[in-house]
mmCIF file of C-alpha atoms in Angstrom:
data_model
loop_
_atom_site.group_PDB
_atom_site.id
_atom_site.type_symbol
_atom_site.label_atom_id
_atom_site.label_comp_id
_atom_site.label_asym_id
_atom_site.label_seq_id
_atom_site.Cartn_x
_atom_site.Cartn_y
_atom_site.Cartn_z
ATOM 1 C CA MET A 279 -5.548 -4.816 32.154
ATOM 2 C CA GLU A 280 -4.449 -6.306 29.098
ATOM 3 C CA ARG A 281 -2.747 -4.345 26.148
ATOM 4 C CA VAL A 282 -3.967 -4.691 22.908
ATOM 5 C CA ILE A 283 -3.702 -3.153 19.218
ATOM 6 C CA VAL A 284 -7.196 -1.725 17.964
ATOM 7 C CA ILE A 285 -7.755 -1.855 14.177
ATOM 8 C CA ARG A 286 -10.314 0.567 12.645
ATOM 9 C CA PHE A 287 -11.263 0.075 8.915
ATOM 10 C CA GLY A 288 -12.821 2.670 6.647
ATOM 11 C CA GLU A 289 -13.969 2.463 3.381
ATOM 12 C CA LEU A 290 -15.320 -0.679 4.459
ATOM 13 C CA PHE A 291 -18.429 1.117 5.966
ATOM 14 C CA LEU A 292 -19.513 2.242 2.860
ATOM 15 C CA LYS A 293 -20.002 -1.784 1.080
ATOM 16 C CA GLY A 294 -23.342 -2.366 2.416
ATOM 17 C CA LYS A 295 -24.730 -6.216 1.779
ATOM 18 C CA ASN A 296 -21.243 -6.477 0.304
ATOM 19 C CA ARG A 297 -19.335 -5.810 3.102
ATOM 20 C CA ASP A 298 -18.360 -9.068 4.440
ATOM 21 C CA TYR A 299 -16.770 -10.086 1.465
ATOM 22 C CA PHE A 300 -14.163 -6.952 1.797
ATOM 23 C CA GLU A 301 -14.299 -7.747 5.741
ATOM 24 C CA SER A 302 -12.971 -11.588 4.990
ATOM 25 C CA MET A 303 -10.167 -10.171 2.311
ATOM 26 C CA LEU A 304 -8.929 -7.575 5.077
ATOM 27 C CA ILE A 305 -8.792 -9.997 7.684
ATOM 28 C CA ARG A 306 -7.055 -12.302 5.480
ATOM 29 C CA ASN A 307 -4.094 -9.624 5.122
ATOM 30 C CA ILE A 308 -3.966 -8.755 8.451
ATOM 31 C CA LYS A 309 -3.366 -12.161 9.202
ATOM 32 C CA SER A 310 -1.009 -12.709 6.604
ATOM 33 C CA ALA A 311 0.879 -9.774 8.041
ATOM 34 C CA LEU A 312 0.777 -10.705 11.509
ATOM 35 C CA LYS A 313 2.463 -14.178 10.595
ATOM 36 C CA GLY A 314 5.853 -14.994 12.130
ATOM 37 C CA VAL A 315 5.030 -13.043 15.411
ATOM 38 C CA LYS A 316 3.211 -14.405 18.666
ATOM 39 C CA CYS A 317 -0.054 -12.859 18.886
ATOM 40 C CA ALA A 318 -3.717 -13.470 18.967
ATOM 41 C CA PHE A 319 -6.373 -11.875 16.447
ATOM 42 C CA SER A 320 -9.808 -10.979 17.320
ATOM 43 C CA ARG A 321 -12.729 -9.257 15.980
ATOM 44 C CA SER A 322 -15.661 -7.328 18.155
ATOM 45 C CA GLN A 323 -18.444 -4.939 17.288
ATOM 46 C CA GLY A 324 -17.267 -3.587 14.473
ATOM 47 C CA ARG A 325 -13.354 -3.357 15.907
ATOM 48 C CA TYR A 326 -10.443 -5.749 15.446
ATOM 49 C CA PHE A 327 -7.924 -6.507 17.915
ATOM 50 C CA VAL A 328 -4.563 -7.782 18.293
ATOM 51 C CA GLU A 329 -3.765 -9.453 21.766
ATOM 52 C CA ASN A 330 -1.462 -11.344 23.728
ATOM 53 C CA PHE A 331 1.879 -10.346 22.161
ATOM 54 C CA ALA A 332 4.991 -9.428 23.740
ATOM 55 C CA ASP A 333 5.979 -5.737 24.561
ATOM 56 C CA ASP A 334 8.658 -5.802 22.658
ATOM 57 C CA ASP A 335 7.020 -7.018 19.404
ATOM 58 C CA CYS A 336 4.776 -3.976 19.737
ATOM 59 C CA GLY A 337 6.458 -1.862 17.100
ATOM 60 C CA GLU A 338 7.321 -4.781 14.818
ATOM 61 C CA LEU A 339 3.197 -5.342 14.840
ATOM 62 C CA ILE A 340 2.278 -1.639 14.453
ATOM 63 C CA GLY A 341 5.394 -1.341 11.358
ATOM 64 C CA ARG A 342 3.300 -4.421 9.713
ATOM 65 C CA LEU A 343 -0.021 -3.339 10.116
ATOM 66 C CA THR A 344 0.206 0.334 8.845
ATOM 67 C CA ARG A 345 1.073 -1.340 5.525
ATOM 68 C CA VAL A 346 -2.448 -3.263 5.282
ATOM 69 C CA PHE A 347 -4.647 -1.487 3.449
ATOM 70 C CA GLY A 348 -7.984 -1.389 4.574
ATOM 71 C CA ILE A 349 -6.702 -0.291 7.311
ATOM 72 C CA HIS A 350 -7.944 3.215 8.524
ATOM 73 C CA SER A 351 -6.392 3.855 11.791
ATOM 74 C CA LEU A 352 -4.548 1.966 14.806
ATOM 75 C CA SER A 353 -4.099 2.364 18.491
ATOM 76 C CA VAL A 354 -2.323 0.677 21.370
ATOM 77 C CA ALA A 355 -4.959 0.901 24.155
ATOM 78 C CA ASP A 356 -5.500 -0.654 27.540
ATOM 79 C CA LYS A 357 -8.368 -3.197 27.610
ATOM 80 C CA VAL A 358 -10.173 -2.664 31.223
ATOM 81 C CA ALA A 359 -13.163 -3.871 32.500
ATOM 82 C CA VAL A 360 -15.825 -1.472 33.057
ATOM 83 C CA ARG A 361 -19.029 -1.998 35.333
ATOM 84 C CA ALA A 362 -22.145 0.317 35.857
ATOM 85 C CA ASP A 363 -22.093 0.347 39.657
ATOM 86 C CA GLU A 364 -18.480 1.065 39.898
ATOM 87 C CA ASP A 365 -16.522 4.144 39.322
ATOM 88 C CA PHE A 366 -14.363 3.132 36.772
ATOM 89 C CA PRO A 367 -11.376 1.869 38.799
ATOM 90 C CA GLU A 368 -9.400 0.303 36.011
ATOM 91 C CA ILE A 369 -10.096 2.982 33.635
ATOM 92 C CA ARG A 370 -8.938 5.591 36.262
ATOM 93 C CA GLN A 371 -5.456 3.761 36.731
ATOM 94 C CA SER A 372 -4.778 3.475 32.939
ATOM 95 C CA LEU A 373 -5.576 7.066 32.562
ATOM 96 C CA VAL A 374 -3.023 8.075 35.554
ATOM 97 C CA LYS A 375 -0.756 5.631 33.644
ATOM 98 C CA ALA A 376 -0.985 7.079 30.493
ATOM 99 C CA ALA A 377 -0.867 10.585 32.016
ATOM 100 C CA LYS A 378 2.815 10.425 33.928
ATOM 101 C CA LYS A 379 4.210 8.863 30.984
ATOM 102 C CA ALA A 380 2.962 11.753 28.736
ATOM 103 C CA ALA A 381 4.103 13.969 31.251
ATOM 104 C CA GLU A 382 8.152 12.640 31.168
ATOM 105 C CA ASN A 383 10.304 15.018 30.225
ATOM 106 C CA THR A 384 7.982 17.992 30.287
ATOM 107 C CA GLU A 385 7.863 21.611 32.221
ATOM 108 C CA GLY A 386 5.019 22.831 33.205
ATOM 109 C CA LYS A 387 1.357 21.997 33.228
ATOM 110 C CA LEU A 388 0.136 20.267 30.094
ATOM 111 C CA ARG A 389 -3.352 21.107 28.838
ATOM 112 C CA PHE A 390 -5.595 17.860 28.348
ATOM 113 C CA ARG A 391 -9.130 16.797 27.663
ATOM 114 C CA VAL A 392 -10.569 13.052 28.222
ATOM 115 C CA THR A 393 -12.873 11.790 24.954
ATOM 116 C CA VAL A 394 -15.274 9.533 25.962
ATOM 117 C CA LYS A 395 -17.424 7.450 23.781
ATOM 118 C CA ARG A 396 -20.077 5.341 25.484
ATOM 119 C CA ALA A 397 -21.410 2.380 23.414
ATOM 120 C CA ASP A 398 -22.784 0.449 26.915
ATOM 121 C CA LYS A 399 -25.996 2.080 27.725
ATOM 122 C CA ARG A 400 -26.472 0.690 30.932
ATOM 123 C CA ILE A 401 -24.127 3.195 32.347
ATOM 124 C CA PRO A 402 -26.293 5.904 33.394
ATOM 125 C CA MET A 403 -24.009 8.683 33.039
ATOM 126 C CA THR A 404 -23.749 10.428 29.596
ATOM 127 C CA SER A 405 -20.334 10.519 27.634
ATOM 128 C CA ALA A 406 -19.557 14.153 28.705
ATOM 129 C CA GLU A 407 -20.577 13.321 32.681
ATOM 130 C CA ILE A 408 -17.875 10.403 32.303
ATOM 131 C CA ALA A 409 -15.285 12.152 30.882
ATOM 132 C CA ALA A 410 -15.823 15.102 33.487
ATOM 133 C CA ALA A 411 -15.554 12.096 36.321
ATOM 134 C CA LEU A 412 -12.363 10.828 34.764
ATOM 135 C CA GLY A 413 -10.460 14.358 34.423
ATOM 136 C CA GLY A 414 -10.465 14.384 38.096
ATOM 137 C CA SER A 415 -7.853 11.522 38.276
ATOM 138 C CA VAL A 416 -5.662 13.504 35.415
ATOM 139 C CA LEU A 417 -6.005 16.899 37.433
ATOM 140 C CA ALA A 418 -4.788 15.574 40.754
ATOM 141 C CA LEU A 419 -1.418 14.734 39.082
ATOM 142 C CA GLY A 420 -0.702 18.177 39.875
ATOM 143 C CA ARG A 421 0.782 18.241 36.205
ATOM 144 C CA TYR A 422 -2.141 19.096 33.978
ATOM 145 C CA LYS A 423 -5.126 21.373 33.543
ATOM 146 C CA VAL A 424 -8.192 21.112 31.363
ATOM 147 C CA ASP A 425 -8.580 22.872 28.129
ATOM 148 C CA LEU A 426 -11.091 21.014 25.522
ATOM 149 C CA THR A 427 -9.867 22.794 22.367
ATOM 150 C CA ASP A 428 -6.688 23.475 22.407
ATOM 151 C CA TYR A 429 -4.595 20.619 24.159
ATOM 152 C CA ASP A 430 -1.550 18.988 24.353
ATOM 153 C CA CYS A 431 -3.287 15.679 25.241
ATOM 154 C CA ASP A 432 -6.428 13.903 24.384
ATOM 155 C CA PHE A 433 -6.961 10.843 26.808
ATOM 156 C CA ARG A 434 -9.330 8.796 25.125
ATOM 157 C CA VAL A 435 -11.620 6.233 26.844
ATOM 158 C CA ASP A 436 -14.005 3.880 24.532
ATOM 159 C CA VAL A 437 -16.899 1.929 26.445
ATOM 160 C CA ARG A 438 -17.908 -0.900 24.915
ATOM 161 C CA GLU A 439 -20.810 -2.909 25.392
ATOM 162 C CA ASN A 440 -19.220 -6.057 26.269
ATOM 163 C CA GLY A 441 -18.174 -4.775 29.672
ATOM 164 C CA VAL A 442 -14.779 -3.657 28.640
ATOM 165 C CA ALA A 443 -13.074 -0.501 27.605
ATOM 166 C CA LEU A 444 -10.542 0.660 25.602
ATOM 167 C CA VAL A 445 -8.303 3.610 27.006
ATOM 168 C CA TYR A 446 -5.356 4.943 24.824
ATOM 169 C CA THR A 447 -4.027 8.200 23.592
ATOM 170 C CA ASP A 448 -2.295 7.926 20.124
ATOM 171 C CA VAL A 449 -4.614 7.168 16.946
ATOM 172 C CA ILE A 450 -1.633 5.893 14.502
ATOM 173 C CA PRO A 451 -2.647 6.497 11.047
ATOM 174 C CA GLY A 452 -3.300 3.082 8.369
ATOM 175 C CA ALA A 453 -2.504 2.635 4.970
ATOM 176 C CA GLY A 454 -6.312 3.428 3.947
ATOM 177 C CA GLY A 455 -7.469 1.995 0.738
ATOM 178 C CA LEU A 456 -9.161 -1.328 -0.017
ATOM 179 C CA PRO A 457 -7.811 -4.878 0.979
ATOM 180 C CA VAL A 458 -5.564 -6.379 -1.285
ATOM 181 C CA GLY A 459 -7.296 -8.520 -3.740
ATOM 182 C CA CYS A 460 -10.775 -7.615 -3.737
ATOM 183 C CA SER A 461 -10.238 -5.603 -7.255
ATOM 184 C CA GLY A 462 -9.243 -8.213 -9.345
ATOM 185 C CA ARG A 463 -5.906 -8.703 -10.696
ATOM 186 C CA GLY A 464 -3.565 -6.681 -12.922
ATOM 187 C CA MET A 465 -0.130 -7.460 -14.277
ATOM 188 C CA LEU A 466 2.336 -4.867 -13.974
ATOM 189 C CA LEU A 467 5.158 -3.722 -16.518
ATOM 190 C CA LEU A 468 7.969 -3.474 -13.955
ATOM 191 C CA SER A 469 10.830 -1.643 -14.828
ATOM 192 C CA GLY A 470 14.002 -0.958 -12.680
ATOM 193 C CA GLY A 471 13.236 3.160 -12.389
ATOM 194 C CA ILE A 472 11.144 5.256 -9.950
ATOM 195 C CA ASP A 473 7.533 4.871 -11.722
ATOM 196 C CA SER A 474 6.202 1.241 -11.685
ATOM 197 C CA PRO A 475 6.705 0.086 -8.128
ATOM 198 C CA VAL A 476 4.806 3.443 -6.962
ATOM 199 C CA ALA A 477 1.867 2.201 -9.647
ATOM 200 C CA ALA A 478 1.825 -1.052 -8.069
ATOM 201 C CA TYR A 479 1.301 0.556 -4.752
ATOM 202 C CA MET A 480 -1.335 2.766 -5.813
ATOM 203 C CA MET A 481 -2.717 -0.164 -7.484
ATOM 204 C CA ALA A 482 -2.380 -2.333 -4.699
ATOM 205 C CA LYS A 483 -4.179 0.451 -2.642
ATOM 206 C CA ARG A 484 -7.380 -0.069 -4.633
ATOM 207 C CA GLY A 485 -7.599 -3.572 -3.800
ATOM 208 C CA MET A 486 -5.777 -5.091 -6.968
ATOM 209 C CA LYS A 487 -3.761 -8.192 -6.586
ATOM 210 C CA ILE A 488 -0.147 -7.449 -8.364
ATOM 211 C CA PHE A 489 1.559 -9.616 -10.584
ATOM 212 C CA ALA A 490 4.456 -8.319 -12.421
ATOM 213 C CA VAL A 491 6.370 -9.052 -15.804
ATOM 214 C CA HIS A 492 10.030 -7.410 -16.189
ATOM 215 C CA PHE A 493 12.020 -7.128 -19.776
ATOM 216 C CA ALA A 494 15.801 -7.994 -19.713
ATOM 217 C CA SER A 495 18.039 -7.569 -22.249
ATOM 218 C CA PRO A 496 21.012 -9.850 -21.966
ATOM 219 C CA PRO A 497 24.005 -9.409 -22.480
ATOM 220 C CA TYR A 498 23.212 -5.909 -22.452
ATOM 221 C CA THR A 499 21.800 -5.475 -18.976
ATOM 222 C CA SER A 500 23.578 -6.967 -16.170
ATOM 223 C CA ASP A 501 22.229 -9.936 -13.332
ATOM 224 C CA LYS A 502 22.586 -6.886 -11.333
ATOM 225 C CA ALA A 503 19.870 -4.942 -13.156
ATOM 226 C CA ARG A 504 17.384 -8.260 -12.612
ATOM 227 C CA GLU A 505 18.665 -8.361 -8.755
ATOM 228 C CA LYS A 506 17.637 -4.953 -8.424
ATOM 229 C CA VAL A 507 13.778 -5.319 -10.189
ATOM 230 C CA ALA A 508 13.131 -8.526 -7.397
ATOM 231 C CA GLU A 509 14.265 -6.390 -4.779
ATOM 232 C CA LEU A 510 11.971 -3.648 -5.886
ATOM 233 C CA ARG A 511 9.608 -6.453 -5.686
ATOM 234 C CA ASP A 512 10.286 -7.677 -2.082
ATOM 235 C CA ILE A 513 9.789 -4.028 -0.745
ATOM 236 C CA ALA A 514 6.603 -3.529 -2.518
ATOM 237 C CA GLU A 515 5.335 -7.054 -1.094
ATOM 238 C CA LYS A 516 5.105 -5.509 2.191
ATOM 239 C CA TYR A 517 2.077 -3.288 0.833
ATOM 240 C CA ALA A 518 0.900 -5.565 -1.902
ATOM 241 C CA GLY A 519 1.092 -8.645 -0.269
ATOM 242 C CA GLU A 520 3.108 -11.256 -2.943
ATOM 243 C CA ILE A 521 3.981 -10.521 -6.527
ATOM 244 C CA ARG A 522 4.692 -13.315 -8.581
ATOM 245 C CA LEU A 523 7.239 -11.798 -10.910
ATOM 246 C CA PHE A 524 7.720 -12.851 -14.682
ATOM 247 C CA VAL A 525 11.224 -12.222 -16.457
ATOM 248 C CA VAL A 526 10.845 -11.799 -20.277
ATOM 249 C CA PRO A 527 13.958 -12.051 -22.953
ATOM 250 C CA PHE A 528 13.830 -9.119 -24.923
ATOM 251 C CA THR A 529 17.119 -8.549 -26.746
ATOM 252 C CA ASP A 530 16.035 -10.597 -29.614
ATOM 253 C CA ILE A 531 13.274 -8.312 -30.258
ATOM 254 C CA GLN A 532 14.931 -5.267 -29.562
ATOM 255 C CA LEU A 533 17.629 -6.463 -32.020
ATOM 256 C CA ALA A 534 15.187 -7.291 -34.567
ATOM 257 C CA ILE A 535 13.489 -3.632 -34.070
ATOM 258 C CA HIS A 536 16.906 -2.166 -34.243
ATOM 259 C CA LYS A 537 17.771 -3.633 -37.609
ATOM 260 C CA ASN A 538 14.457 -3.406 -39.630
ATOM 261 C CA CYS A 539 12.610 -0.387 -38.380
ATOM 262 C CA PRO A 540 13.063 3.241 -38.259
ATOM 263 C CA ALA A 541 15.589 4.344 -35.109
ATOM 264 C CA ASN A 542 13.455 7.248 -34.061
ATOM 265 C CA MET A 543 10.485 5.000 -33.635
ATOM 266 C CA MET A 544 12.265 1.924 -31.857
ATOM 267 C CA ILE A 545 11.173 3.044 -28.044
ATOM 268 C CA THR A 546 7.334 3.201 -29.371
ATOM 269 C CA ILE A 547 7.872 -0.457 -31.139
ATOM 270 C CA MET A 548 9.171 -1.390 -28.134
ATOM 271 C CA ARG A 549 6.819 -0.620 -25.779
ATOM 272 C CA ARG A 550 4.182 -1.928 -28.402
ATOM 273 C CA PHE A 551 6.018 -5.651 -28.303
ATOM 274 C CA MET A 552 5.983 -5.154 -24.482
ATOM 275 C CA MET A 553 2.082 -4.497 -24.517
ATOM 276 C CA ARG A 554 1.840 -7.540 -26.676
ATOM 277 C CA ILE A 555 3.950 -9.936 -24.387
ATOM 278 C CA ALA A 556 2.290 -8.582 -20.924
ATOM 279 C CA CYS A 557 -1.591 -8.710 -22.138
ATOM 280 C CA ARG A 558 -0.767 -12.532 -23.230
ATOM 281 C CA LEU A 559 0.634 -13.034 -19.913
ATOM 282 C CA ALA A 560 -2.013 -11.328 -17.974
ATOM 283 C CA GLU A 561 -4.742 -13.781 -19.611
ATOM 284 C CA ALA A 562 -2.428 -16.367 -18.410
ATOM 285 C CA HIS A 563 -2.676 -15.694 -14.792
ATOM 286 C CA ASP A 564 -6.135 -14.096 -14.933
ATOM 287 C CA CYS A 565 -5.426 -10.528 -14.751
ATOM 288 C CA GLY A 566 -8.043 -8.016 -15.772
ATOM 289 C CA ALA A 567 -5.994 -5.034 -16.752
ATOM 290 C CA LEU A 568 -1.933 -4.010 -17.466
ATOM 291 C CA ILE A 569 -0.481 -1.529 -15.129
ATOM 292 C CA THR A 570 2.289 0.863 -16.188
ATOM 293 C CA GLY A 571 4.251 3.780 -14.479
ATOM 294 C CA GLU A 572 3.327 6.208 -17.219
ATOM 295 C CA SER A 573 2.933 9.878 -16.331
ATOM 296 C CA LEU A 574 1.670 11.877 -19.441
ATOM 297 C CA GLY A 575 4.734 14.281 -20.811
ATOM 298 C CA GLN A 576 7.357 12.867 -18.415
ATOM 299 C CA VAL A 577 9.361 11.394 -21.560
ATOM 300 C CA ALA A 578 9.115 10.974 -25.221
ATOM 301 C CA SER A 579 7.057 7.504 -24.945
ATOM 302 C CA GLN A 580 4.305 8.932 -22.541
ATOM 303 C CA THR A 581 2.839 11.915 -24.741
ATOM 304 C CA VAL A 582 -0.951 11.396 -25.580
ATOM 305 C CA GLU A 583 0.006 9.917 -29.025
ATOM 306 C CA SER A 584 3.384 7.592 -27.892
ATOM 307 C CA MET A 585 0.553 5.903 -25.912
ATOM 308 C CA THR A 586 -1.908 5.716 -28.205
ATOM 309 C CA CYS A 587 0.281 3.630 -30.432
ATOM 310 C CA THR A 588 1.480 1.485 -27.447
ATOM 311 C CA GLY A 589 -1.759 1.054 -26.582
ATOM 312 C CA ASP A 590 -3.045 0.020 -29.750
ATOM 313 C CA THR A 591 -1.624 -3.482 -29.221
ATOM 314 C CA ALA A 592 -3.343 -4.198 -25.862
ATOM 315 C CA THR A 593 -6.080 -6.603 -25.224
ATOM 316 C CA LEU A 594 -6.266 -5.275 -21.563
ATOM 317 C CA PRO A 595 -7.319 -2.463 -20.345
ATOM 318 C CA VAL A 596 -4.233 -0.360 -19.336
ATOM 319 C CA PHE A 597 -4.218 1.425 -15.975
ATOM 320 C CA ARG A 598 -1.925 4.426 -15.573
ATOM 321 C CA PRO A 599 -1.960 5.565 -11.488
ATOM 322 C CA LEU A 600 0.515 8.078 -12.044
ATOM 323 C CA ILE A 601 -0.703 9.776 -15.018
ATOM 324 C CA GLY A 602 -1.571 13.098 -13.659
ATOM 325 C CA MET A 603 1.563 13.258 -11.085
ATOM 326 C CA ASP A 604 4.747 14.998 -11.587
ATOM 327 C CA LYS A 605 8.225 13.556 -10.447
ATOM 328 C CA ASP A 606 8.175 15.123 -7.289
ATOM 329 C CA GLU A 607 4.910 13.785 -6.234
ATOM 330 C CA ILE A 608 6.135 10.300 -7.607
ATOM 331 C CA VAL A 609 9.613 10.539 -5.933
ATOM 332 C CA ALA A 610 7.545 11.772 -2.593
ATOM 333 C CA ILE A 611 5.668 8.366 -2.554
ATOM 334 C CA ALA A 612 8.706 6.256 -3.773
ATOM 335 C CA LYS A 613 10.597 7.333 -0.731
ATOM 336 C CA LYS A 614 7.708 7.149 1.365
ATOM 337 C CA ILE A 615 7.181 2.964 0.706
ATOM 338 C CA GLY A 616 10.855 2.713 0.458
ATOM 339 C CA THR A 617 11.619 1.760 -3.264
ATOM 340 C CA TYR A 618 13.289 5.210 -3.952
ATOM 341 C CA ASP A 619 16.934 3.886 -3.022
ATOM 342 C CA THR A 620 16.664 0.811 -4.625
ATOM 343 C CA SER A 621 15.295 2.447 -8.201
ATOM 344 C CA ILE A 622 18.088 4.638 -8.496
ATOM 345 C CA GLN A 623 20.599 2.343 -8.261
ATOM 346 C CA PRO A 624 22.920 2.681 -11.701
ATOM 347 C CA TYR A 625 21.647 -0.684 -13.101
ATOM 348 C CA GLU A 626 20.893 -0.233 -16.672
ATOM 349 C CA ASP A 627 17.178 -1.735 -17.898
ATOM 350 C CA CYS A 628 16.092 -2.672 -21.358
ATOM 351 C CA CYS A 629 14.675 0.651 -22.121
ATOM 352 C CA THR A 630 18.187 2.147 -22.682
ATOM 353 C CA VAL A 631 19.452 -0.399 -24.745
ATOM 354 C CA PHE A 632 19.879 1.223 -28.154
ATOM 355 C CA LEU A 633 18.429 4.277 -27.160
ATOM 356 C CA PRO A 634 17.811 6.697 -30.125
ATOM 357 C CA LYS A 635 19.271 10.042 -29.929
ATOM 358 C CA SER A 636 15.829 11.637 -31.252
ATOM 359 C CA PRO A 637 13.088 9.458 -30.461
ATOM 360 C CA VAL A 638 9.537 10.045 -32.125
ATOM 361 C CA ILE A 639 7.758 12.141 -30.004
ATOM 362 C CA HIS A 640 4.106 12.626 -31.466
ATOM 363 C CA PRO A 641 3.914 9.448 -33.630
ATOM 364 C CA SER A 642 0.716 8.442 -35.924
ATOM 365 C CA LEU A 643 -0.863 5.452 -35.392
ATOM 366 C CA ALA A 644 -0.561 4.633 -39.294
ATOM 367 C CA SER A 645 3.213 5.566 -39.426
ATOM 368 C CA VAL A 646 3.874 3.225 -36.482
ATOM 369 C CA ARG A 647 2.081 0.003 -37.973
ATOM 370 C CA LYS A 648 4.002 0.471 -41.221
ATOM 371 C CA ALA A 649 7.032 1.347 -39.386
ATOM 372 C CA GLU A 650 6.393 -2.349 -37.791
ATOM 373 C CA SER A 651 5.356 -4.250 -40.596
ATOM 374 C CA PRO A 652 8.672 -5.771 -41.622
ATOM 375 C CA LEU A 653 8.750 -7.692 -38.298
ATOM 376 C CA PRO A 654 7.586 -11.240 -37.954
ATOM 377 C CA VAL A 655 5.366 -10.005 -34.740
ATOM 378 C CA ASP A 656 3.815 -13.404 -33.689
ATOM 379 C CA GLU A 657 7.218 -15.333 -34.181
ATOM 380 C CA LEU A 658 9.143 -12.891 -32.251
ATOM 381 C CA VAL A 659 6.414 -12.864 -29.288
ATOM 382 C CA ASN A 660 5.881 -16.723 -29.011
ATOM 383 C CA SER A 661 9.702 -17.149 -28.838
ATOM 384 C CA ALA A 662 9.727 -14.471 -25.713
ATOM 385 C CA LEU A 663 6.994 -16.059 -24.205
ATOM 386 C CA ALA A 664 8.492 -19.460 -24.508
ATOM 387 C CA ALA A 665 11.425 -18.520 -22.415
ATOM 388 C CA VAL A 666 9.526 -16.732 -19.683
ATOM 389 C CA GLU A 667 11.205 -17.205 -16.372
ATOM 390 C CA GLU A 668 9.555 -16.660 -12.823
ATOM 391 C CA CYS A 669 11.981 -14.922 -10.698
#
């Protein structure tokens, strides 16, 4: 009897002739997540397995695997031998062990059922007949009664084609989605706020490899603000894999806008520059899209008109995965993935520098272009790109 972690994938079943490509991405990401923990990875008949690990490492392995996109569910199972000419002694032993554990610290009888999947057709009994036979071992403990519809415990037995069975009770939800890397690359505009790390999570869940750009305005923004963004990147990497982070000095651009442009259009013009710079960086790193944390109507720069004006300077598609979410929904995801507490740390980002009292809410594209016209756009963009640092 061996303890293993069973890994099941979800959407990959739908990929037809391209399934091998998606599976190779998922396997690569699983192996990357397992690095640093002594264990072995194997695959057999539509399942992946983590084997040969210490009991003390099981929780750590589960925690890592539940953050790998493309995994539908996990189970910690006993892997036991099964023969058609025997009365399933090892399966019964595993079931009794699981039943005793489930009954610990409980009073009265527990309701249970045994669910069997029989892929090994050499066994003459049907799945229902095997389940009925195995249920007798659990009933013999005196702590259980059978209830096939309203049960406390579902003891699952998966009889595979290769002479083994997997015995388990719990199915742990995975992260779902698609393996990171199978849907191209995207450049995330990463602020220090709540929204953009969630946007990274949402796009990584759809298989996109994430790069990130942050705009800093020293001395108006501090090193603490930059460290906060790096910490948000590190947390997001637990789901998205490695994220290269580029820091763009933005002070000179903001000072130029402040000096030469109407105050109420400063945020809109500032974001136009961010789009220009982010697109240049994205193209340099083979990214096919920009990603932002914008949510429709959340702030002045996220109205339809404002996003039309800022998107006007983008040379790549702009993905806005949070566009239809309200703040409560975004916060719930931020808390789930562990970025929320870092995001609310009180270190200002460049978007709060020279913030106008009454920013324009419904700008026209013509008026914004006119307001921006005094600026040496190419010179400012090239100067900022020349001073980019990777963090």
